[in-house]
Amino acid sequence: MKNKHITIITLCAVCAVALVIGMIVPVSGVTGEKFLSDVRQSYRTASLVVSGICEDTLAGADGSIVSRVRVDEVIAGNAEKGELLQIKDQLEQGNEYLLYLNYGDEVHFAEDQHRYVSVSAEPFIIVGDKVEYGGSTHSLEDIIEDMAEMDKT
């Protein structure tokens, strides 16, 4: 009987410690400030910022993974709505993304087409009116307003 009480007390102590650790360590990946910091850094570095939906992913001629994204909105840079961009990244088909891009290599089979590379460590996924990144979400409207403010300075 004594061992049963020690086991129960030990279990309660472990649960209490786990609860305290859960309160101290955040569950989400990045905080709001880190999220916006990464957005700002990506925006400063990119030559093209667009939103678009990944249509498919294929293997490039050089063996790299290439995702084809149809542009829905051009936020900064030169592209056309409806244009199909080749991005050297593995994006998930059907997902909508906020993409911060730079020119990469020319596409081997298309004369006037470039392959773009993402400047962010991981993709910014658009879900409704929110953007998911690093396990956190932020308002797409706030992100676009933040980029507009950066353009003013």
CSV table of C-alpha atoms in Angstrom, one decimal:
chain,number,residue,atom,x,y,z
A,1,MET,CA,0.0,0.0,0.0
A,2,LYS,CA,2.9,2.3,0.8
A,3,ASN,CA,4.4,1.9,-2.7
A,4,LYS,CA,1.0,2.8,-4.2
A,5,HIS,CA,1.0,6.2,-2.3
A,6,ILE,CA,4.6,6.9,-3.4
A,7,THR,CA,3.7,6.2,-7.0
A,8,ILE,CA,0.6,8.5,-6.8
A,9,ILE,CA,2.6,11.3,-5.2
A,10,THR,CA,5.4,10.9,-7.8
A,11,LEU,CA,2.9,11.0,-10.6
A,12,CYS,CA,1.3,14.1,-9.2
A,13,ALA,CA,4.7,15.8,-8.9
A,14,VAL,CA,5.6,14.9,-12.5
A,15,CYS,CA,2.2,16.3,-13.7
A,16,ALA,CA,2.8,19.6,-11.7
A,17,VAL,CA,6.3,20.0,-13.2
A,18,ALA,CA,4.9,19.4,-16.7
A,19,LEU,CA,2.2,21.9,-16.1
A,20,VAL,CA,4.7,24.6,-14.9
A,21,ILE,CA,7.0,23.9,-17.9
A,22,GLY,CA,4.0,24.2,-20.2
A,23,MET,CA,3.2,27.6,-18.8
A,24,ILE,CA,6.8,28.8,-19.3
A,25,VAL,CA,7.7,27.4,-22.7
A,26,PRO,CA,5.5,28.7,-25.5
A,27,VAL,CA,3.7,26.0,-27.6
A,28,SER,CA,3.9,28.0,-30.9
A,29,GLY,CA,7.0,28.1,-33.0
A,30,VAL,CA,7.6,31.9,-33.4
A,31,THR,CA,6.3,34.9,-31.5
A,32,GLY,CA,4.4,37.7,-33.1
A,33,GLU,CA,7.5,40.0,-33.1
A,34,LYS,CA,9.7,37.2,-34.6
A,35,PHE,CA,7.0,36.6,-37.2
A,36,LEU,CA,6.9,40.3,-38.3
A,37,SER,CA,10.7,40.5,-38.1
A,38,ASP,CA,10.9,37.5,-40.6
A,39,VAL,CA,8.3,39.1,-42.8
A,40,ARG,CA,10.2,42.4,-42.9
A,41,GLN,CA,13.6,40.8,-43.6
A,42,SER,CA,12.0,38.7,-46.4
A,43,TYR,CA,10.4,41.8,-47.9
A,44,ARG,CA,13.7,43.8,-47.8
A,45,THR,CA,15.5,40.9,-49.5
A,46,ALA,CA,13.0,40.0,-52.2
A,47,SER,CA,12.7,41.4,-55.7
A,48,LEU,CA,9.2,40.0,-56.1
A,49,VAL,CA,6.4,39.5,-53.6
A,50,VAL,CA,3.3,37.7,-54.7
A,51,SER,CA,0.4,35.6,-53.5
A,52,GLY,CA,-0.5,32.5,-55.4
A,53,ILE,CA,-1.7,28.9,-55.5
A,54,CYS,CA,0.7,26.0,-56.1
A,55,GLU,CA,-0.6,24.2,-59.1
A,56,ASP,CA,1.9,21.3,-59.1
A,57,THR,CA,5.4,20.3,-58.2
A,58,LEU,CA,7.9,18.6,-60.6
A,59,ALA,CA,11.5,17.7,-60.9
A,60,GLY,CA,13.6,20.3,-62.7
A,61,ALA,CA,16.1,19.4,-65.5
A,62,ASP,CA,18.9,19.8,-62.9
A,63,GLY,CA,17.2,17.4,-60.5
A,64,SER,CA,15.9,20.1,-58.2
A,65,ILE,CA,12.3,20.3,-57.0
A,66,VAL,CA,10.3,23.0,-58.8
A,67,SER,CA,6.8,24.2,-57.8
A,68,ARG,CA,4.6,26.0,-60.3
A,69,VAL,CA,2.6,28.8,-58.7
A,70,ARG,CA,-0.2,30.8,-60.4
A,71,VAL,CA,0.0,34.4,-59.3
A,72,ASP,CA,-3.1,35.7,-57.7
A,73,GLU,CA,-1.8,39.1,-56.6
A,74,VAL,CA,1.4,41.1,-57.1
A,75,ILE,CA,2.3,42.9,-54.0
A,76,ALA,CA,5.8,44.2,-55.1
A,77,GLY,CA,7.9,43.7,-58.1
A,78,ASN,CA,7.2,42.8,-61.7
A,79,ALA,CA,4.8,39.9,-62.5
A,80,GLU,CA,1.3,39.6,-64.0
A,81,LYS,CA,-1.8,38.3,-62.3
A,82,GLY,CA,-2.4,34.8,-63.7
A,83,GLU,CA,1.3,34.3,-64.6
A,84,LEU,CA,2.8,30.9,-63.8
A,85,LEU,CA,6.0,31.1,-61.8
A,86,GLN,CA,8.6,28.4,-61.5
A,87,ILE,CA,9.9,28.3,-57.9
A,88,LYS,CA,12.8,26.2,-56.7
A,89,ASP,CA,11.0,24.9,-53.6
A,90,GLN,CA,8.8,22.1,-52.7
A,91,LEU,CA,5.3,23.6,-52.0
A,92,GLU,CA,2.2,21.7,-51.5
A,93,GLN,CA,-0.2,21.5,-54.4
A,94,GLY,CA,-3.5,23.5,-53.8
A,95,ASN,CA,-2.1,25.6,-51.0
A,96,GLU,CA,-2.0,29.4,-51.3
A,97,TYR,CA,1.2,31.1,-50.4
A,98,LEU,CA,2.6,34.6,-49.7
A,99,LEU,CA,6.0,34.3,-51.5
A,100,TYR,CA,9.1,36.5,-51.2
A,101,LEU,CA,11.2,35.7,-54.2
A,102,ASN,CA,14.4,36.5,-56.0
A,103,TYR,CA,15.5,35.5,-59.5
A,104,GLY,CA,17.2,32.2,-59.7
A,105,ASP,CA,18.4,30.3,-62.8
A,106,GLU,CA,16.9,30.4,-66.2
A,107,VAL,CA,14.5,27.6,-66.9
A,108,HIS,CA,16.3,25.2,-69.4
A,109,PHE,CA,13.2,24.5,-71.6
A,110,ALA,CA,11.7,28.0,-71.7
A,111,GLU,CA,13.5,30.9,-73.3
A,112,ASP,CA,12.1,33.9,-71.4
A,113,GLN,CA,11.3,32.2,-68.2
A,114,HIS,CA,13.2,32.3,-64.9
A,115,ARG,CA,13.1,30.1,-61.9
A,116,TYR,CA,12.6,32.0,-58.7
A,117,VAL,CA,14.0,31.1,-55.3
A,118,SER,CA,12.4,31.9,-52.0
A,119,VAL,CA,14.2,34.3,-49.6
A,120,SER,CA,12.4,33.1,-46.5
A,121,ALA,CA,13.5,30.0,-44.5
A,122,GLU,CA,10.1,28.4,-44.9
A,123,PRO,CA,6.9,29.3,-46.8
A,124,PHE,CA,4.2,31.7,-45.6
A,125,ILE,CA,0.9,29.8,-46.1
A,126,ILE,CA,-2.3,31.8,-46.6
A,127,VAL,CA,-5.4,30.3,-45.0
A,128,GLY,CA,-8.4,32.5,-45.4
A,129,ASP,CA,-7.3,36.0,-44.2
A,130,LYS,CA,-4.5,34.7,-42.1
A,131,VAL,CA,-0.9,33.8,-42.8
A,132,GLU,CA,0.7,30.7,-41.1
A,133,TYR,CA,4.5,30.7,-40.5
A,134,GLY,CA,6.7,28.9,-38.0
A,135,GLY,CA,3.7,27.5,-36.1
A,136,SER,CA,2.1,30.9,-35.7
A,137,THR,CA,-0.6,32.9,-37.5
A,138,HIS,CA,-0.9,36.6,-38.4
A,139,SER,CA,-3.4,38.7,-40.3
A,140,LEU,CA,-2.7,39.0,-44.0
A,141,GLU,CA,-4.1,42.5,-43.9
A,142,ASP,CA,-1.7,43.5,-41.2
A,143,ILE,CA,1.3,42.1,-43.1
A,144,ILE,CA,0.4,43.9,-46.3
A,145,GLU,CA,-0.1,47.2,-44.2
A,146,ASP,CA,3.3,46.6,-42.6
A,147,MET,CA,5.0,46.2,-46.1
A,148,ALA,CA,3.2,49.4,-47.2
A,149,GLU,CA,4.6,51.3,-44.2
A,150,MET,CA,8.1,50.0,-45.0
A,151,ASP,CA,7.8,51.4,-48.5
A,152,LYS,CA,7.1,54.9,-47.0
A,153,THR,CA,10.4,54.9,-45.1
